[in-house]
């Protein structure tokens, strides 16, 4: 009956299926069946496995036989969660949100999207031919033709394995509703297993339209066991969080190194065109170009971006054309490098130097993570087609042409790319190369903006000002503080090292750190979500983790040549993220422990003589359930509250976008007469949160009215036996001429009507009838009551606590919480502050919490 009522009230909405599975013993299942039969709700809707249990693989071992017997006493069931208004609203999904896959083919739109994909996704990897062979042969001097062929073979198969097989064919499919990056992988895991260290996830969030995942076989034992292991182990939760923080710090460091490496290597071409050019001049020109780049970064995100696609297309055509020219000029000997035996010969001639050159070899694959991080709204198929049909062939031709040039000119191992350019087109190609280097720098900067927005939304980085530079594309953002921070850091790296060799060593370390983290997270996704065959999973993780660790060992050998600066930089970023996450978790745990119970709150009002003033009071806090402690602190300090109280929690959920129809969830606090509600405002990490406070209030009130109407329909269809309304308690009411009601424990709906006459001050009355008998009449009264409160205005009661470590805490905890975390909190933005609330409508309540 409730379901039909909900369907009729929703008006075309549909429910999302529940996908909750767990192990239960036979006795527990029987108890749940009996309890479910008594309540009219089944405890389980199905079981899976062979005969309802999972069999052991080895029956000869006595211990495993006992485990088998234990498994036979357990069954895997799908549970039905208890009905909650949060769950009821969370089940609603607008059909309009579904994508239309039957859209007709549009050639113009397809070409435009292809150029945008080329510009945004492949800018970084396309700049690799400028410096890959230079850095490699700086560690491994050329002695003969076999050295060049061995190095080329390494580059070709690195290109095939890393960007193509790993990222383009596998990792791109691990996107989070079109969003890529290391935090998107972590978000995807959090949505399928409770591994977040801040457990403020409500049950209904799992049934949001953007939260649901298509799990074709959720019954598989391996997926369930992986989920249970992740959820039950605190060590694994901390390890997953630590890995994502480490990967993010490496990715930001990568974004600092990319502009330095790309622009410095492109400007270094002046030494070929103008041999008398000094290195100081190259450094100064590089610094000037980077200052200009970061200064126009905000505009490059939206307006200048339309010209980037054709520019990068011209660059890839130059790469392919120069490669074909060199192959035709010096012969096809370089094609021998497709034989992987040359890699063995390469290591056999000089194993130690070959191992050292692996860090330079990986530079051909830099930008692989940017392909995934900049995925944004681009379809995976577009990215795959562009890489396979254009990007990869042009890169292969470029490296083949450079190898052909090196075979004929074995002493020219510096500035290989610019030295191999035909003299007649040198300066045009030089200009295009510098433009491509600036595009590559912009590509990584945009990727960092997206990564930091995701990490801020998931509580792993201090909140910063985020500017949306496009009204049409939500993914186009700009973070001013980060932009200038990256510029200063990038200039520092250029001035400190002054050459591409030391910068290239740091570049390889940063790229490999991100690659290793991506391999770990995609492996977990394969087991937990995709439910791949164990053979495929092992093949993936063993192959790529083995190769990446070998490359990483080579890159770490160059720590003294430039990698040390990057490791220090990444360590500082990691420390900032760790302190913020650690302090946020302690703050959340403190708020949960100090929250008030409903009974205590009901007793608190009459004892203080609380006044109910007209208007809407929005009590903002971070806890999802319970009454925040600031509300009790506010009552004891100023015992007067508004006629309607809404406890608002702004939640950043681990999904890219929350549809507007699913933005707010409501639930009553206490009985109907108290006019107190709990509201959860949910935002994805790609949602724009800079709503004006008036827009936020309007949407919240509209959602509250819909909730009350839907609740009235549900309650009117329930029998009197199932009614959970609390019996009215006779209390005294003192109503003032201005409409204020003394005592918090007052069912305001009893004596309120739109045309009520004012009761003289100090007059008392005692309700003698049940306030909730006629649901239709009470619905009209309550809606009118809300409209009157809306006209009276809204006031925000904001929690602004002071977090301090306890006196008996260890020294480093006091240092992190009392100084570092306090500094970060005082200098970052709060979610509620993004609404530009006037000071006249805001009241901050400050409490000191010791953690």
Tab-separated table of C-alpha atoms in Angstrom, residues 429-647:
chain	number	residue	atom	x	y	z
A	429	UNK	CA	57.657	23.658	-36.373
A	430	UNK	CA	59.496	25.390	-33.523
A	431	UNK	CA	56.554	27.745	-33.008
A	432	UNK	CA	54.051	24.897	-33.173
A	433	UNK	CA	56.171	22.920	-30.676
A	434	UNK	CA	56.123	25.777	-28.174
A	435	UNK	CA	52.380	26.162	-28.621
A	436	UNK	CA	51.948	22.426	-28.041
A	437	UNK	CA	54.118	22.658	-24.913
A	438	UNK	CA	51.840	25.397	-23.533
A	439	UNK	CA	48.800	23.251	-24.357
A	440	UNK	CA	50.342	20.301	-22.530
A	441	UNK	CA	50.961	22.516	-19.509
A	442	UNK	CA	47.367	23.688	-19.578
A	443	UNK	CA	46.148	20.095	-19.875
A	444	UNK	CA	47.820	19.088	-16.624
A	445	UNK	CA	46.701	22.248	-14.823
A	446	UNK	CA	43.077	21.594	-15.738
A	447	UNK	CA	43.477	17.987	-14.592
A	448	UNK	CA	44.778	19.219	-11.225
A	449	UNK	CA	41.761	21.512	-10.866
A	450	UNK	CA	39.457	18.541	-11.390
A	451	UNK	CA	41.433	16.334	-9.009
A	452	UNK	CA	41.431	18.937	-6.249
A	453	UNK	CA	37.716	19.559	-6.655
A	454	UNK	CA	37.098	15.850	-6.141
A	455	UNK	CA	39.397	15.699	-3.119
A	456	UNK	CA	37.740	18.779	-1.561
A	457	UNK	CA	34.306	17.243	-2.044
A	458	UNK	CA	35.417	14.024	-0.339
A	459	UNK	CA	36.944	15.849	2.628
A	460	UNK	CA	40.597	15.211	1.791
A	461	UNK	CA	41.721	18.746	1.002
A	462	UNK	CA	40.928	22.174	2.517
A	463	UNK	CA	38.045	23.977	0.815
A	464	UNK	CA	39.135	26.545	-1.772
A	465	UNK	CA	37.390	29.019	-4.028
A	466	UNK	CA	36.303	27.294	-7.250
A	467	UNK	CA	35.285	29.425	-10.236
A	468	UNK	CA	33.138	27.924	-12.996
A	469	UNK	CA	34.284	29.486	-16.255
A	470	UNK	CA	31.518	28.105	-18.482
A	471	UNK	CA	27.747	28.130	-18.176
A	472	UNK	CA	27.357	25.189	-20.524
A	473	UNK	CA	30.080	22.841	-19.280
A	474	UNK	CA	30.205	22.196	-15.526
A	475	UNK	CA	33.623	20.527	-15.794
A	476	UNK	CA	35.362	23.750	-16.832
A	477	UNK	CA	36.602	25.198	-13.558
A	478	UNK	CA	39.374	27.424	-12.297
A	479	UNK	CA	40.892	27.535	-8.785
A	480	UNK	CA	42.782	30.836	-8.379
A	481	UNK	CA	44.868	29.906	-5.331
A	482	UNK	CA	45.996	26.637	-6.892
A	483	UNK	CA	46.782	28.323	-10.203
A	484	UNK	CA	49.185	30.817	-8.664
A	485	UNK	CA	50.645	28.173	-6.361
A	486	UNK	CA	51.412	25.968	-9.372
A	487	UNK	CA	52.981	28.898	-11.211
A	488	UNK	CA	55.329	29.766	-8.348
A	489	UNK	CA	56.284	26.114	-7.833
A	490	UNK	CA	56.862	25.560	-11.543
A	491	UNK	CA	59.074	28.618	-11.840
A	492	UNK	CA	60.978	27.430	-8.792
A	493	UNK	CA	61.740	24.081	-10.447
A	494	UNK	CA	62.951	25.752	-13.652
A	495	UNK	CA	65.203	28.232	-11.889
A	496	UNK	CA	66.530	25.547	-9.529
A	497	UNK	CA	67.504	22.909	-12.140
A	498	UNK	CA	67.787	24.924	-15.399
A	499	UNK	CA	67.960	21.838	-17.681
A	500	UNK	CA	65.613	19.126	-18.877
A	501	UNK	CA	67.709	16.242	-17.547
A	502	UNK	CA	67.270	16.940	-13.821
A	503	UNK	CA	63.662	18.011	-14.344
A	504	UNK	CA	63.074	14.809	-16.336
A	505	UNK	CA	64.275	12.667	-13.442
A	506	UNK	CA	61.701	14.271	-11.138
A	507	UNK	CA	59.065	13.973	-13.877
A	508	UNK	CA	59.425	10.184	-14.049
A	509	UNK	CA	59.079	9.795	-10.256
A	510	UNK	CA	55.836	11.788	-10.173
A	511	UNK	CA	54.291	9.947	-13.125
A	512	UNK	CA	55.175	6.507	-11.777
A	513	UNK	CA	53.772	7.297	-8.336
A	514	UNK	CA	50.380	8.030	-9.895
A	515	UNK	CA	50.533	4.988	-12.192
A	516	UNK	CA	51.195	2.580	-9.323
A	517	UNK	CA	48.254	3.939	-7.307
A	518	UNK	CA	45.976	3.639	-10.344
A	519	UNK	CA	46.996	-0.001	-10.791
A	520	UNK	CA	46.144	-0.811	-7.166
A	521	UNK	CA	42.727	0.855	-7.281
A	522	UNK	CA	41.723	-0.594	-10.645
A	523	UNK	CA	42.628	-4.038	-9.313
A	524	UNK	CA	40.248	-3.525	-6.369
A	525	UNK	CA	37.544	-2.332	-8.768
A	526	UNK	CA	38.053	-5.447	-10.887
A	527	UNK	CA	37.473	-7.637	-7.835
A	528	UNK	CA	34.763	-5.629	-6.105
A	529	UNK	CA	32.682	-4.092	-8.903
A	530	UNK	CA	33.497	-5.599	-12.275
A	531	UNK	CA	33.821	-9.093	-10.782
A	532	UNK	CA	36.388	-10.175	-13.357
A	533	UNK	CA	37.766	-13.652	-13.554
A	534	UNK	CA	40.652	-14.034	-11.106
A	535	UNK	CA	42.998	-14.950	-13.970
A	536	UNK	CA	42.356	-11.625	-15.697
A	537	UNK	CA	42.826	-9.720	-12.450
A	538	UNK	CA	46.129	-11.422	-11.666
A	539	UNK	CA	47.360	-10.921	-15.222
A	540	UNK	CA	46.625	-7.205	-15.015
A	541	UNK	CA	48.091	-6.521	-11.590
A	542	UNK	CA	51.193	-8.709	-11.983
A	543	UNK	CA	52.077	-7.354	-15.442
A	544	UNK	CA	51.671	-3.658	-14.799
A	545	UNK	CA	52.698	-3.527	-11.160
A	546	UNK	CA	55.881	-5.446	-12.015
A	547	UNK	CA	56.749	-3.112	-14.880
A	548	UNK	CA	55.927	0.040	-12.926
A	549	UNK	CA	58.009	-1.011	-9.936
A	550	UNK	CA	60.988	-1.647	-12.226
A	551	UNK	CA	60.569	1.788	-13.817
A	552	UNK	CA	60.100	3.331	-10.353
A	553	UNK	CA	63.316	1.795	-9.049
A	554	UNK	CA	65.181	3.320	-11.968
A	555	UNK	CA	63.602	6.732	-11.385
A	556	UNK	CA	64.441	6.632	-7.673
A	557	UNK	CA	68.088	6.065	-8.520
A	558	UNK	CA	68.118	9.644	-9.802
A	559	UNK	CA	66.828	11.201	-6.580
A	560	UNK	CA	70.097	13.063	-6.124
A	561	UNK	CA	69.863	14.534	-9.648
A	562	UNK	CA	66.540	16.323	-9.186
A	563	UNK	CA	64.081	13.857	-7.727
A	564	UNK	CA	64.758	15.040	-4.174
A	565	UNK	CA	62.979	18.357	-4.764
A	566	UNK	CA	59.875	16.637	-6.063
A	567	UNK	CA	59.782	14.206	-3.135
A	568	UNK	CA	59.970	17.106	-0.672
A	569	UNK	CA	57.232	18.937	-2.557
A	570	UNK	CA	54.982	15.853	-2.624
A	571	UNK	CA	55.632	15.201	1.082
A	572	UNK	CA	54.429	18.696	1.999
A	573	UNK	CA	51.234	18.196	-0.016
A	574	UNK	CA	50.710	14.774	1.537
A	575	UNK	CA	51.112	16.234	5.015
A	576	UNK	CA	48.546	18.954	4.327
A	577	UNK	CA	45.981	16.443	3.080
A	578	UNK	CA	46.659	14.032	5.948
A	579	UNK	CA	46.289	16.742	8.615
A	580	UNK	CA	43.070	18.021	7.055
A	581	UNK	CA	41.524	14.566	6.798
A	582	UNK	CA	42.690	13.558	10.279
A	583	UNK	CA	41.371	16.741	11.874
A	584	UNK	CA	38.080	16.531	9.973
A	585	UNK	CA	37.559	12.969	11.174
A	586	UNK	CA	38.233	13.911	14.812
A	587	UNK	CA	35.876	16.880	14.471
A	588	UNK	CA	33.134	14.675	13.029
A	589	UNK	CA	33.572	12.010	15.714
A	590	UNK	CA	33.364	14.705	18.393
A	591	UNK	CA	30.115	16.068	16.943
A	592	UNK	CA	28.590	12.599	16.787
A	593	UNK	CA	29.485	11.877	20.432
A	594	UNK	CA	28.065	15.172	21.720
A	595	UNK	CA	24.803	15.200	19.746
A	596	UNK	CA	21.559	15.490	21.708
A	597	UNK	CA	18.849	12.878	21.985
A	598	UNK	CA	15.249	13.710	21.153
A	599	UNK	CA	14.091	13.027	24.722
A	600	UNK	CA	16.683	15.387	26.158
A	601	UNK	CA	15.717	18.076	23.705
A	602	UNK	CA	12.012	17.711	24.555
A	603	UNK	CA	12.780	18.091	28.263
A	604	UNK	CA	15.132	20.989	27.695
A	605	UNK	CA	12.553	23.355	26.206
A	606	UNK	CA	9.963	23.490	29.029
A	607	UNK	CA	12.658	23.806	31.695
A	608	UNK	CA	14.085	26.890	29.970
A	609	UNK	CA	10.776	28.459	29.012
A	610	UNK	CA	11.716	28.398	25.324
A	611	UNK	CA	9.930	30.867	23.046
A	612	UNK	CA	8.853	29.962	19.504
A	613	UNK	CA	9.245	33.074	17.332
A	614	UNK	CA	7.824	33.368	13.807
A	615	UNK	CA	10.194	32.483	10.995
A	616	UNK	CA	12.369	29.675	9.632
A	617	UNK	CA	15.465	28.576	11.523
A	618	UNK	CA	18.122	26.613	9.610
A	619	UNK	CA	20.521	24.910	12.026
A	620	UNK	CA	23.604	23.982	9.961
A	621	UNK	CA	25.963	21.236	11.077
A	622	UNK	CA	27.936	18.318	9.655
A	623	UNK	CA	26.180	15.403	11.372
A	624	UNK	CA	23.597	13.375	9.479
A	625	UNK	CA	21.631	11.898	12.369
A	626	UNK	CA	20.619	13.289	15.738
A	627	UNK	CA	20.335	16.840	17.013
A	628	UNK	CA	23.632	18.773	16.950
A	629	UNK	CA	25.058	19.890	20.274
A	630	UNK	CA	25.078	23.514	19.129
A	631	UNK	CA	21.283	23.502	19.259
A	632	UNK	CA	21.284	22.750	22.984
A	633	UNK	CA	24.086	25.270	23.490
A	634	UNK	CA	22.018	27.856	21.628
A	635	UNK	CA	18.906	27.156	23.735
A	636	UNK	CA	20.783	27.490	27.013
A	637	UNK	CA	22.325	30.792	25.883
A	638	UNK	CA	19.257	32.284	24.171
A	639	UNK	CA	16.093	30.212	24.869
A	640	UNK	CA	14.153	31.263	21.779
A	641	UNK	CA	13.829	29.399	18.503
A	642	UNK	CA	11.865	29.893	15.328
A	643	UNK	CA	8.461	28.400	14.654
A	644	UNK	CA	9.971	25.980	12.110
A	645	UNK	CA	13.370	24.432	12.709
A	646	UNK	CA	15.277	22.567	9.991
A	647	UNK	CA	18.541	20.813	10.877
